[in-house]
Coordinates of C-alpha atoms in Angstrom, one line a residue:
Y1 CA -12.1 59.5 -33.4
E2 CA -13.5 60.2 -36.8
K3 CA -12.2 63.8 -36.8
N4 CA -8.8 62.6 -35.8
H5 CA -8.8 60.1 -38.6
I6 CA -9.7 62.7 -41.2
L7 CA -7.0 65.1 -39.8
T8 CA -4.4 62.3 -40.0
K9 CA -5.4 61.6 -43.6
R10 CA -5.1 65.3 -44.5
L11 CA -1.7 65.5 -42.8
L12 CA -0.5 62.4 -44.6
F13 CA -1.7 63.8 -48.0
L14 CA 0.0 67.2 -47.4
S15 CA 3.2 65.5 -46.2
S16 CA 3.2 63.3 -49.3
F17 CA 2.5 66.4 -51.5
F18 CA 5.4 68.4 -50.0
L19 CA 7.6 65.3 -50.1
L20 CA 6.9 65.0 -53.8
L21 CA 7.6 68.7 -54.4
F22 CA 10.8 68.4 -52.5
A23 CA 11.8 65.3 -54.5
I24 CA 11.0 67.2 -57.8
L25 CA 13.1 70.1 -56.5
I26 CA 16.0 67.9 -55.6
I27 CA 15.8 66.2 -59.0
R28 CA 15.6 69.5 -60.8
L29 CA 18.6 70.9 -58.9
F30 CA 20.6 67.7 -59.7
Y31 CA 19.7 68.1 -63.3
L32 CA 20.7 71.8 -63.4
Q33 CA 23.8 71.5 -61.3
I34 CA 25.2 68.2 -62.3
I35 CA 23.8 67.3 -65.7
L36 CA 23.7 70.9 -67.1
G37 CA 26.3 72.4 -64.7
D38 CA 29.0 73.0 -67.3
K39 CA 26.5 74.7 -69.7
Y40 CA 25.1 77.1 -67.1
F41 CA 28.6 77.8 -65.7
L42 CA 29.7 79.0 -69.2
M43 CA 26.5 81.1 -69.5
A44 CA 27.2 82.7 -66.1
E45 CA 30.8 83.4 -67.2
K46 CA 29.5 85.0 -70.3
N47 CA 27.3 87.3 -68.2
R48 CA 30.4 88.2 -66.1
L49 CA 32.9 88.4 -68.8
S50 CA 33.1 90.5 -72.0
I51 CA 35.2 89.4 -74.9
R52 CA 35.8 91.9 -77.6
L53 CA 37.9 92.0 -80.7
T54 CA 40.3 94.8 -81.1
M55 CA 40.9 96.7 -84.4
P56 CA 44.2 96.0 -86.1
E57 CA 46.0 98.9 -87.7
R58 CA 45.7 98.9 -91.5
G59 CA 48.9 98.8 -93.5
K60 CA 50.3 102.0 -94.8
I61 CA 50.9 102.8 -98.5
Y62 CA 54.0 104.6 -99.8
D63 CA 55.1 105.9 -103.1
R64 CA 58.4 104.7 -104.7
N65 CA 60.4 107.3 -102.7
G66 CA 58.9 106.6 -99.3
V67 CA 56.2 109.3 -99.3
V68 CA 53.2 108.3 -97.2
L69 CA 50.1 108.1 -99.4
A70 CA 47.7 106.3 -97.0
E71 CA 48.0 106.0 -93.2
N72 CA 46.0 105.9 -90.0
K73 CA 45.3 108.3 -87.3
N74 CA 44.1 107.6 -83.8
T75 CA 40.5 108.9 -83.2
F76 CA 37.7 108.6 -80.7
Q77 CA 34.5 106.9 -81.7
A78 CA 31.1 106.6 -79.9
V79 CA 29.5 103.1 -80.0
L80 CA 26.2 101.8 -78.7
V81 CA 25.6 98.4 -77.1
K82 CA 21.9 97.9 -77.6
E83 CA 21.3 95.4 -74.7
Q84 CA 22.8 97.9 -72.2
A85 CA 20.4 100.6 -73.2
K86 CA 16.9 100.5 -71.6
D87 CA 15.4 102.4 -74.4
Y88 CA 17.9 102.6 -77.3
R89 CA 15.6 104.8 -79.4
K90 CA 15.6 107.4 -76.7
V91 CA 19.3 107.1 -76.3
L92 CA 19.8 107.7 -80.0
K93 CA 17.7 110.8 -79.9
D94 CA 19.6 112.1 -76.9
F95 CA 22.9 111.4 -78.6
A96 CA 21.8 113.2 -81.8
R97 CA 21.0 116.3 -79.8
L98 CA 24.5 116.4 -78.5
I99 CA 26.4 115.1 -81.6
P100 CA 24.4 115.9 -84.8
L101 CA 23.9 112.9 -87.2
D102 CA 23.0 113.4 -90.9
D103 CA 20.4 111.2 -92.6
E104 CA 22.9 108.8 -94.1
E105 CA 24.5 108.2 -90.7
K106 CA 21.1 107.6 -89.1
K107 CA 20.3 105.0 -91.8
Q108 CA 23.6 103.3 -91.3
I109 CA 23.1 103.1 -87.5
Q110 CA 19.6 101.6 -87.9
K111 CA 20.9 99.1 -90.5
D112 CA 23.7 98.0 -88.1
L113 CA 21.3 97.7 -85.1
K114 CA 19.1 95.3 -87.1
R115 CA 21.8 93.1 -88.5
K116 CA 24.1 92.9 -85.4
R117 CA 23.3 91.0 -82.2
D118 CA 22.2 93.1 -79.2
F119 CA 25.5 92.6 -77.3
M120 CA 27.6 93.8 -80.3
P121 CA 28.7 97.4 -80.3
V122 CA 27.3 99.6 -83.1
R123 CA 29.2 102.6 -84.5
L124 CA 27.4 105.9 -83.8
K125 CA 30.0 108.5 -84.8
D126 CA 33.8 108.4 -85.2
N127 CA 36.5 111.0 -85.5
L128 CA 35.1 112.8 -82.5
S129 CA 36.8 115.9 -81.3
L130 CA 38.0 116.2 -77.7
K131 CA 35.2 118.7 -77.0
Q132 CA 32.6 116.1 -78.3
V133 CA 34.2 113.4 -76.1
A134 CA 34.0 115.6 -73.0
L135 CA 30.3 116.4 -73.9
L136 CA 29.4 112.8 -74.0
H137 CA 31.2 112.0 -70.8
L138 CA 29.2 114.8 -69.0
N139 CA 26.0 113.4 -70.3
A140 CA 26.8 109.7 -69.7
P141 CA 23.9 109.2 -67.2
D142 CA 21.4 109.9 -69.9
L143 CA 23.3 107.8 -72.5
A144 CA 23.0 104.2 -71.2
G145 CA 24.8 101.8 -73.5
V146 CA 27.0 104.5 -75.2
Q147 CA 30.7 104.0 -74.8
I148 CA 33.7 106.0 -76.0
E149 CA 36.4 103.9 -77.7
Q150 CA 39.7 104.6 -79.4
G151 CA 39.5 103.9 -83.1
K152 CA 41.5 104.3 -86.3
M153 CA 40.7 106.5 -89.2
R154 CA 42.2 106.1 -92.7
V155 CA 44.0 109.3 -93.9
Y156 CA 45.0 110.1 -97.4
P157 CA 47.5 113.0 -97.2
E158 CA 47.6 113.7 -100.9
Q159 CA 43.8 113.4 -101.2
K160 CA 42.7 113.8 -104.9
A161 CA 46.0 112.7 -106.5
Y162 CA 45.3 109.0 -105.7
A163 CA 41.5 108.7 -105.5
H164 CA 41.5 106.3 -108.5
T165 CA 44.8 104.4 -108.0
I166 CA 44.9 103.9 -104.2
G167 CA 41.1 104.2 -104.0
Y168 CA 39.5 104.4 -100.6
V169 CA 38.1 102.3 -97.7
S170 CA 34.5 102.6 -96.6
L171 CA 32.0 100.9 -94.2
L172 CA 30.6 97.5 -95.2
G173 CA 27.7 97.6 -97.6
D174 CA 24.9 95.2 -98.2
N175 CA 26.8 93.4 -101.0
D176 CA 30.0 92.9 -99.1
K177 CA 31.0 89.5 -97.9
K178 CA 30.6 89.3 -94.1
D179 CA 32.6 86.1 -93.4
D180 CA 35.4 88.0 -91.5
P181 CA 35.4 88.4 -87.7
L182 CA 36.6 92.0 -88.3
W183 CA 33.1 92.7 -89.6
D184 CA 31.7 92.8 -86.1
L185 CA 34.0 95.7 -85.1
P186 CA 32.3 99.1 -85.0
G187 CA 33.6 101.4 -87.7
Y188 CA 35.4 98.6 -89.5
R189 CA 36.1 99.6 -93.1
I190 CA 37.3 97.6 -96.1
G191 CA 38.9 98.6 -99.4
K192 CA 36.2 99.5 -101.9
T193 CA 38.3 100.6 -104.9
G194 CA 41.9 100.8 -106.3
V195 CA 44.8 99.2 -104.4
E196 CA 42.8 99.4 -101.2
K197 CA 40.5 96.9 -102.6
S198 CA 42.8 94.7 -104.7
R199 CA 45.2 94.4 -101.7
N200 CA 42.6 94.4 -98.9
E201 CA 43.6 91.0 -97.5
L202 CA 47.2 92.1 -97.2
L203 CA 46.5 95.6 -95.7
K204 CA 43.7 94.7 -93.2
G205 CA 45.8 92.9 -90.6
E206 CA 44.5 90.4 -87.9
P207 CA 42.3 91.4 -84.9
G208 CA 43.4 91.0 -81.3
F209 CA 41.0 90.5 -78.4
L210 CA 40.2 92.0 -75.0
K211 CA 38.7 89.9 -72.2
T212 CA 37.3 92.1 -69.3
E213 CA 35.2 91.6 -66.2
V214 CA 31.9 93.5 -66.3
N215 CA 29.4 94.6 -63.6
A216 CA 25.6 94.1 -63.7
A217 CA 25.3 97.3 -65.8
G218 CA 27.7 95.9 -68.4
R219 CA 30.5 98.3 -67.6
S220 CA 34.1 97.0 -67.6
V221 CA 35.6 96.6 -64.2
R222 CA 39.0 95.1 -65.0
V223 CA 41.0 93.6 -67.9
L224 CA 41.5 89.9 -67.5
E225 CA 43.3 89.0 -70.7
K226 CA 44.6 90.9 -73.7
S227 CA 45.9 89.9 -77.1
Q228 CA 47.5 92.6 -79.4
P229 CA 46.2 92.9 -82.9
I230 CA 48.6 92.3 -85.8
A231 CA 49.0 95.3 -88.1
G232 CA 48.4 94.9 -91.8
K233 CA 51.4 94.8 -94.2
D234 CA 52.7 98.0 -95.7
L235 CA 52.7 98.5 -99.5
V236 CA 55.2 100.4 -101.6
L237 CA 53.9 101.5 -105.0
T238 CA 55.9 102.2 -108.2
L239 CA 54.2 105.6 -108.4
D240 CA 56.2 108.8 -108.0
N241 CA 54.2 111.3 -105.9
R242 CA 55.9 114.3 -107.5
L243 CA 55.0 113.1 -111.0
Q244 CA 51.5 112.0 -110.0
K245 CA 50.6 115.4 -108.6
F246 CA 52.2 117.2 -111.6
A247 CA 50.2 115.1 -114.1
L248 CA 46.9 115.8 -112.3
K249 CA 47.7 119.5 -112.3
V250 CA 48.4 119.7 -116.1
L251 CA 45.3 117.8 -116.9
G252 CA 43.4 120.7 -115.4
E253 CA 39.6 120.7 -115.6
H254 CA 39.4 118.3 -118.5
G255 CA 37.7 114.9 -118.3
A256 CA 41.0 113.2 -119.0
S257 CA 43.6 110.6 -118.1
A258 CA 47.4 110.2 -118.2
V259 CA 49.6 107.2 -117.6
V260 CA 53.4 107.0 -117.5
M261 CA 55.2 103.6 -117.7
D262 CA 58.8 102.4 -117.7
V263 CA 59.1 100.7 -121.1
H264 CA 61.5 98.1 -119.8
T265 CA 60.0 97.0 -116.5
G266 CA 56.3 97.9 -116.8
A267 CA 56.5 100.0 -113.6
I268 CA 53.7 102.7 -113.6
L269 CA 55.1 106.0 -112.4
A270 CA 51.9 108.0 -112.8
M271 CA 48.3 107.0 -113.3
V272 CA 45.9 109.9 -113.2
S273 CA 42.2 110.4 -114.0
A274 CA 40.6 113.9 -114.0
P275 CA 38.7 115.4 -112.5
S276 CA 39.3 113.6 -109.3
F277 CA 37.6 113.6 -105.9
D278 CA 38.4 113.5 -102.2
P279 CA 38.4 109.8 -101.1
S280 CA 37.7 110.8 -97.5
L281 CA 34.1 111.6 -98.5
F282 CA 33.6 107.8 -98.5
L283 CA 35.0 107.1 -95.1
A284 CA 31.5 107.6 -93.6
P285 CA 28.3 107.1 -95.5
I286 CA 28.6 109.8 -98.3
S287 CA 25.9 112.4 -98.2
I288 CA 23.2 112.3 -101.0
K289 CA 24.3 115.8 -102.0
N290 CA 28.0 114.8 -102.5
W291 CA 27.1 111.6 -104.2
E292 CA 24.8 113.2 -106.7
K293 CA 27.4 115.9 -107.4
L294 CA 30.0 113.2 -108.3
R295 CA 27.5 110.9 -110.1
D296 CA 26.0 113.6 -112.3
D297 CA 29.3 115.2 -113.4
K298 CA 29.5 114.6 -117.1
R299 CA 33.3 114.3 -116.8
A300 CA 32.9 111.1 -114.8
P301 CA 35.1 111.8 -111.8
L302 CA 34.5 108.4 -110.2
Q303 CA 36.0 106.5 -113.1
N304 CA 39.6 105.4 -113.3
K305 CA 39.8 106.2 -117.0
V306 CA 43.2 104.6 -117.5
L307 CA 41.8 101.1 -116.6
H308 CA 38.1 101.5 -117.2
G309 CA 37.8 104.0 -120.1
T310 CA 37.6 102.4 -123.5
Y311 CA 38.1 104.5 -126.7
S312 CA 38.7 104.2 -130.4
P313 CA 42.5 104.7 -130.6
G314 CA 42.2 106.8 -133.7
S315 CA 45.4 107.5 -135.6
I316 CA 47.6 105.9 -132.9
F317 CA 46.4 102.7 -134.5
K318 CA 48.2 103.6 -137.7
L319 CA 51.4 102.4 -135.9
V320 CA 49.8 99.0 -135.8
V321 CA 48.8 99.1 -139.4
A322 CA 52.3 100.2 -140.4
L323 CA 53.8 97.2 -138.5
A324 CA 51.3 94.9 -140.0
G325 CA 52.2 96.1 -143.5
L326 CA 55.9 95.8 -142.9
E327 CA 55.6 92.4 -141.3
S328 CA 53.5 91.1 -144.2
N329 CA 55.8 92.6 -146.8
S330 CA 52.9 94.5 -148.3
L331 CA 54.5 97.7 -147.4
K332 CA 58.1 99.1 -147.4
Q333 CA 59.4 102.2 -145.8
Y334 CA 59.5 104.1 -149.1
T335 CA 56.2 102.9 -150.5
T336 CA 54.6 106.0 -151.8
I337 CA 50.9 106.8 -152.1
D338 CA 49.3 110.0 -153.4
C339 CA 46.7 111.5 -151.1
A340 CA 44.1 113.6 -152.9
G341 CA 41.9 114.1 -149.8
H342 CA 39.8 111.0 -150.1
T343 CA 39.5 107.4 -151.2
K344 CA 36.5 106.1 -153.1
L345 CA 34.9 102.7 -152.3
G346 CA 32.1 102.3 -154.8
E347 CA 30.0 105.4 -154.5
Q348 CA 31.2 106.1 -151.0
K349 CA 34.0 108.5 -150.2
F350 CA 36.4 107.9 -147.2
H351 CA 37.9 111.3 -146.4
C352 CA 41.3 112.3 -145.1
W353 CA 41.4 114.8 -142.2
K354 CA 43.1 117.2 -144.5
T355 CA 40.4 118.1 -147.0
Q356 CA 42.8 119.2 -149.9
G357 CA 45.0 116.1 -149.4
H358 CA 48.7 115.6 -148.6
G359 CA 50.0 114.7 -152.0
P360 CA 52.5 111.9 -152.4
L361 CA 53.9 110.4 -149.1
D362 CA 56.0 107.5 -148.1
L363 CA 55.4 105.6 -144.8
I364 CA 57.4 107.9 -142.6
G365 CA 55.8 111.0 -144.1
A366 CA 52.3 109.4 -143.8
L367 CA 52.9 108.8 -140.1
A368 CA 54.3 112.3 -139.6
A369 CA 51.3 113.9 -141.3
S370 CA 48.8 111.2 -140.0
C371 CA 47.5 110.8 -143.5
D372 CA 44.2 108.8 -143.5
V373 CA 44.2 108.1 -147.3
Y374 CA 47.7 106.5 -147.1
F375 CA 46.4 104.0 -144.5
Y376 CA 43.1 103.4 -146.3
E377 CA 45.1 102.3 -149.3
V378 CA 47.6 100.3 -147.3
S379 CA 45.0 98.4 -145.3
Q380 CA 43.4 97.0 -148.4
R381 CA 46.8 95.6 -149.5
I382 CA 47.5 94.1 -146.0
G383 CA 44.0 92.8 -145.2
A384 CA 42.2 93.1 -142.0
E385 CA 43.3 89.8 -140.6
N386 CA 47.0 90.7 -140.6
I387 CA 46.2 94.1 -139.0
L388 CA 44.0 92.4 -136.2
A389 CA 46.7 89.8 -135.6
I390 CA 49.4 92.5 -134.9
A391 CA 46.9 94.4 -132.7
R392 CA 46.5 91.3 -130.6
K393 CA 50.2 90.7 -130.5
L394 CA 50.6 94.1 -129.0
G395 CA 48.1 93.4 -126.3
F396 CA 45.0 95.1 -127.5
G397 CA 41.6 93.6 -126.7
Q398 CA 42.8 91.9 -123.5
P399 CA 43.6 92.9 -119.9
T400 CA 47.2 93.9 -119.2
G401 CA 47.3 92.0 -115.9
I402 CA 47.9 95.0 -113.7
E403 CA 47.3 94.3 -110.0
M404 CA 44.0 96.2 -109.8
E405 CA 40.4 95.0 -110.2
G406 CA 37.9 95.9 -112.9
E407 CA 40.3 96.4 -115.8
K408 CA 38.4 96.6 -119.0
S409 CA 39.4 94.3 -121.9
G410 CA 38.4 96.6 -124.7
L411 CA 37.6 95.0 -128.1
V412 CA 39.7 93.9 -131.1
P413 CA 37.0 92.6 -133.5
S414 CA 37.1 89.6 -135.7
F415 CA 35.2 88.3 -138.7
E416 CA 33.4 85.8 -136.5
W417 CA 32.6 88.5 -133.8
K418 CA 30.9 90.7 -136.4
K419 CA 28.9 87.9 -137.9
Q420 CA 27.6 86.8 -134.5
K421 CA 26.8 90.3 -133.3
Y422 CA 25.5 92.0 -136.5
K423 CA 24.6 88.9 -138.6
D424 CA 26.7 90.4 -141.3
G425 CA 30.1 89.6 -142.8
W426 CA 33.2 91.7 -142.7
R427 CA 33.3 94.4 -145.4
I428 CA 36.1 96.5 -147.0
G429 CA 34.6 99.6 -145.4
D430 CA 35.2 97.9 -142.0
T431 CA 38.8 97.5 -142.9
L432 CA 39.1 101.2 -144.0
N433 CA 37.6 102.3 -140.6
L434 CA 40.0 99.9 -138.8
S435 CA 43.0 101.4 -140.6
I436 CA 42.5 104.7 -138.9
G437 CA 41.6 103.3 -135.5
Q438 CA 37.8 103.8 -135.7
G439 CA 34.9 101.5 -136.2
F440 CA 34.4 98.6 -133.8
L441 CA 37.9 98.9 -132.2
N442 CA 38.0 99.9 -128.5
V443 CA 41.1 100.0 -126.3
T444 CA 42.1 101.4 -122.9
P445 CA 44.9 104.0 -122.3
L446 CA 46.8 101.3 -120.4
Q447 CA 46.8 99.0 -123.4
I448 CA 48.0 101.8 -125.6
V449 CA 50.9 102.7 -123.3
R450 CA 51.9 99.0 -123.2
A451 CA 51.9 98.7 -127.0
V452 CA 53.9 101.9 -127.4
A453 CA 56.4 100.6 -124.8
A454 CA 56.8 97.4 -126.9
I455 CA 57.5 99.5 -130.0
A456 CA 60.0 101.7 -128.0
N457 CA 61.9 98.9 -126.3
G458 CA 62.5 96.8 -129.4
G459 CA 59.6 94.3 -129.1
M460 CA 59.2 93.2 -125.5
L461 CA 55.6 93.2 -124.3
V462 CA 55.8 94.0 -120.6
Q463 CA 53.1 93.6 -118.0
P464 CA 52.3 96.9 -116.3
H465 CA 52.4 96.9 -112.5
I466 CA 51.8 99.3 -109.7
I467 CA 53.1 97.4 -106.7
S468 CA 56.9 97.8 -106.3
D469 CA 57.8 94.2 -105.4
T470 CA 55.8 92.7 -108.3
K471 CA 58.0 90.5 -110.5
V472 CA 58.7 91.9 -114.0
V473 CA 56.8 89.9 -116.6
S474 CA 57.5 90.3 -120.3
K475 CA 57.5 88.3 -123.5
K476 CA 59.5 88.8 -126.7
L477 CA 57.2 89.6 -129.6
D478 CA 57.7 87.8 -132.9
I479 CA 58.1 91.1 -134.8
D480 CA 61.2 92.1 -136.9
P481 CA 63.3 94.6 -134.9
Q482 CA 64.0 96.5 -138.2
N483 CA 60.3 97.0 -138.7
L484 CA 60.0 98.4 -135.2
A485 CA 62.9 100.7 -135.9
I486 CA 61.0 102.1 -139.0
V487 CA 57.9 102.8 -136.9
R488 CA 60.0 104.5 -134.2
L489 CA 61.5 106.7 -137.0
G490 CA 58.0 107.6 -138.1
M491 CA 57.1 108.5 -134.4
F492 CA 60.2 110.6 -134.2
Q493 CA 59.2 112.6 -137.3
V494 CA 55.6 113.0 -135.9
V495 CA 57.1 115.2 -133.2
N496 CA 60.3 116.6 -134.6
A497 CA 59.7 117.2 -138.4
P498 CA 58.5 120.7 -139.2
G499 CA 54.9 120.7 -140.2
A500 CA 54.2 117.3 -138.6
T501 CA 51.2 116.9 -136.4
A502 CA 52.9 117.2 -133.0
Y503 CA 55.7 119.5 -134.0
N504 CA 54.6 122.2 -131.6
A505 CA 54.9 119.8 -128.7
R506 CA 58.5 118.9 -129.3
F507 CA 61.2 119.5 -126.8
N508 CA 65.0 119.2 -126.4
L509 CA 65.9 118.6 -122.8
N510 CA 69.7 118.3 -122.5
G511 CA 69.7 116.5 -125.8
M512 CA 66.7 114.3 -125.0
K513 CA 63.8 114.4 -127.4
M514 CA 60.3 112.8 -127.7
S515 CA 58.7 110.5 -130.3
G516 CA 55.0 110.0 -130.5
K517 CA 51.7 109.8 -132.3
T518 CA 48.7 112.0 -132.3
A519 CA 45.1 110.9 -132.6
T520 CA 41.7 112.7 -132.8
T521 CA 38.8 110.3 -132.6
Q522 CA 35.2 111.0 -133.6
V523 CA 32.4 110.2 -131.1
R524 CA 29.7 110.7 -133.8
R525 CA 29.4 110.1 -137.5
I526 CA 29.8 113.1 -139.8
T527 CA 27.2 113.0 -142.5
K528 CA 27.8 114.2 -146.1
E529 CA 25.5 117.1 -145.5
Q530 CA 27.5 118.2 -142.5
R531 CA 30.8 117.8 -144.4
D532 CA 29.5 119.8 -147.4
K533 CA 28.7 122.7 -145.0
G534 CA 32.3 123.0 -144.2
P535 CA 34.2 123.0 -140.8
I536 CA 32.1 123.8 -137.7
S537 CA 33.7 125.8 -134.9
E538 CA 34.3 123.6 -131.9
K539 CA 32.5 126.0 -129.5
D540 CA 29.3 125.4 -131.6
I541 CA 29.4 121.6 -131.0
P542 CA 27.9 120.4 -127.7
W543 CA 30.7 119.1 -125.4
Q544 CA 29.5 115.5 -125.5
Y545 CA 29.8 115.4 -129.3
R546 CA 33.3 116.8 -129.6
D547 CA 36.2 114.6 -130.6
H548 CA 38.5 112.9 -128.1
A549 CA 42.1 114.0 -128.1
L550 CA 44.8 111.4 -127.7
F551 CA 48.6 111.3 -127.7
A552 CA 51.0 108.4 -127.2
A553 CA 54.8 109.0 -126.9
F554 CA 58.1 107.8 -125.5
A555 CA 61.3 109.4 -124.5
P556 CA 64.2 109.7 -124.9
S557 CA 63.9 109.0 -128.6
D558 CA 67.4 107.5 -128.9
K559 CA 67.3 105.4 -125.7
P560 CA 63.7 104.9 -124.8
R561 CA 62.9 104.7 -121.1
Y562 CA 59.4 106.1 -120.5
A563 CA 56.1 105.9 -122.4
V564 CA 53.1 108.2 -121.8
V565 CA 49.5 108.2 -123.0
V566 CA 47.2 111.2 -122.6
V567 CA 43.5 111.0 -123.4
V568 CA 41.3 114.2 -123.2
E569 CA 37.7 113.3 -123.5
H570 CA 35.9 115.6 -125.9
G571 CA 39.0 117.7 -126.0
G572 CA 39.2 118.3 -129.7
G573 CA 42.4 117.8 -131.6
G574 CA 45.1 115.4 -130.3
S575 CA 47.9 117.6 -131.6
R576 CA 46.4 120.7 -130.1
V577 CA 45.3 119.5 -126.7
A578 CA 46.7 116.1 -125.7
A579 CA 50.2 116.4 -127.2
P580 CA 51.3 119.5 -125.2
I581 CA 50.1 117.9 -122.0
A582 CA 52.0 114.6 -122.7
S583 CA 55.0 116.7 -123.6
K584 CA 55.0 118.4 -120.2
I585 CA 54.5 115.2 -118.4
L586 CA 57.4 113.5 -120.2
Q587 CA 59.7 116.4 -119.6
E588 CA 58.9 116.4 -115.9
T589 CA 59.5 112.6 -115.8
L590 CA 63.0 113.1 -117.4
R591 CA 63.7 116.1 -115.1
L592 CA 62.9 114.1 -112.0
E593 CA 65.0 111.2 -113.2
S594 CA 68.0 113.5 -113.6
E595 CA 67.3 115.1 -110.3
D596 CA 67.3 111.8 -108.5
K597 CA 70.6 110.8 -110.1
R598 CA 72.5 113.7 -108.6

């Protein structure tokens, strides 16, 4: 009896234990299926479904005549989904044996693998050839997680001609904002420079999505739902491809820039920096070798010199001084000053570029000869404040407002600025340096071309633009039209009067002539000892210490339509180097206009 009682107690205990376990199981199942049922249903659906964004086609970019400057081509790219690879490191090694990867590509892949979630695809290699695609398919069993997808690659048909204006797209970097769903797409690129950057939001488009059913291995079985991406908007630029390529060609191997603008509308027909580079180098992580080659080139091929280069305007600024003198009634067209080769200020001599002097000159003759002494003397009569005021009216020292990022402001100094920066007051010597465009003054080629356009068109300061549908913005300057006409006459004589500084660059194209102004700006101070030794041959001066050559012009002289500025860094004389280049560019501009009218 005692044994049966013990057995009964044990059976009762076991029954109660199993009943409790069963109750716990029932409660747990109720909690999972009823209380958390919706949550785990969604999780199960996520395991069964794959939802991927699809890449939109980036908008194309055209020149003013419909020539394609930036487009897209269909390519194949290899991506890796980390969670589908048992050993992703081994997969990467096997992939690299089939498709070589350089060090920069390997670094980019590792960076993407770290920052992206395991189920997100990571770009391994794009722009694959058909042979490479076939090779990857043949080795698919050893490349778990590797998929071949169709992608889009940006193409720049004209390559170097637009490296600085259109710019380029490249993979996302560490400093880029990653608040866009497109960021998760493998191989997604954003505009990094030029129009590609400033108009990235317009060009990029909107992604679509692809919902597919996947098997246990993560492979797509069938498409369940699909939404087409929306392509980015196309852009038409004001640039003329023919003129752009011509300008780059005539700049040659110089470190230089050229810009051509319609003086009435502000439309930019050409904007070139030299030397240039192939923007496709940046589509993938650029190799260290290529980067160092571009970075270390003393001619600064990566810089858009029209927007980002700042220079002393040199004798081009004499146009501003002339206007300031005429506007303040301190100067008349026939005001004559005798140039003996220098002006004395106390014990210091301020020299003219022509050592023996020019003799007596009026304003027109002084502009034509680019006489320094004339403007030294005139500036003292005018006063620096009046000169600086006209410079600001003409747009110097401020961004022009063109639709591109990173435009430099340059510098038009003031008395207050000098006092704050140098703890010193403005001196007469500062005014003399200002009168010939040297000293503290710094401007961009784009600012110069806008100022020359305002002189040419009768006093309208137009805002430069490079996008064709940009509204024309201009304002009427409070400058006497008769004074502008006097300065234009001086610019005409600079080019067309025998013996004038740009006489050798003149042209007569079916009756159309050019007006302009030369400038040669020093990049180092010439000491008295160096001056006493006499002229030094340019070839004996290290390149980085040679003068900059500048030339600003407009044409036709009688009915101005186009303005041009050419800057050749360390090129020597403006009349000898920059003026002939600008002359060729203006002639081509006029020739193309005539050709288009036929």
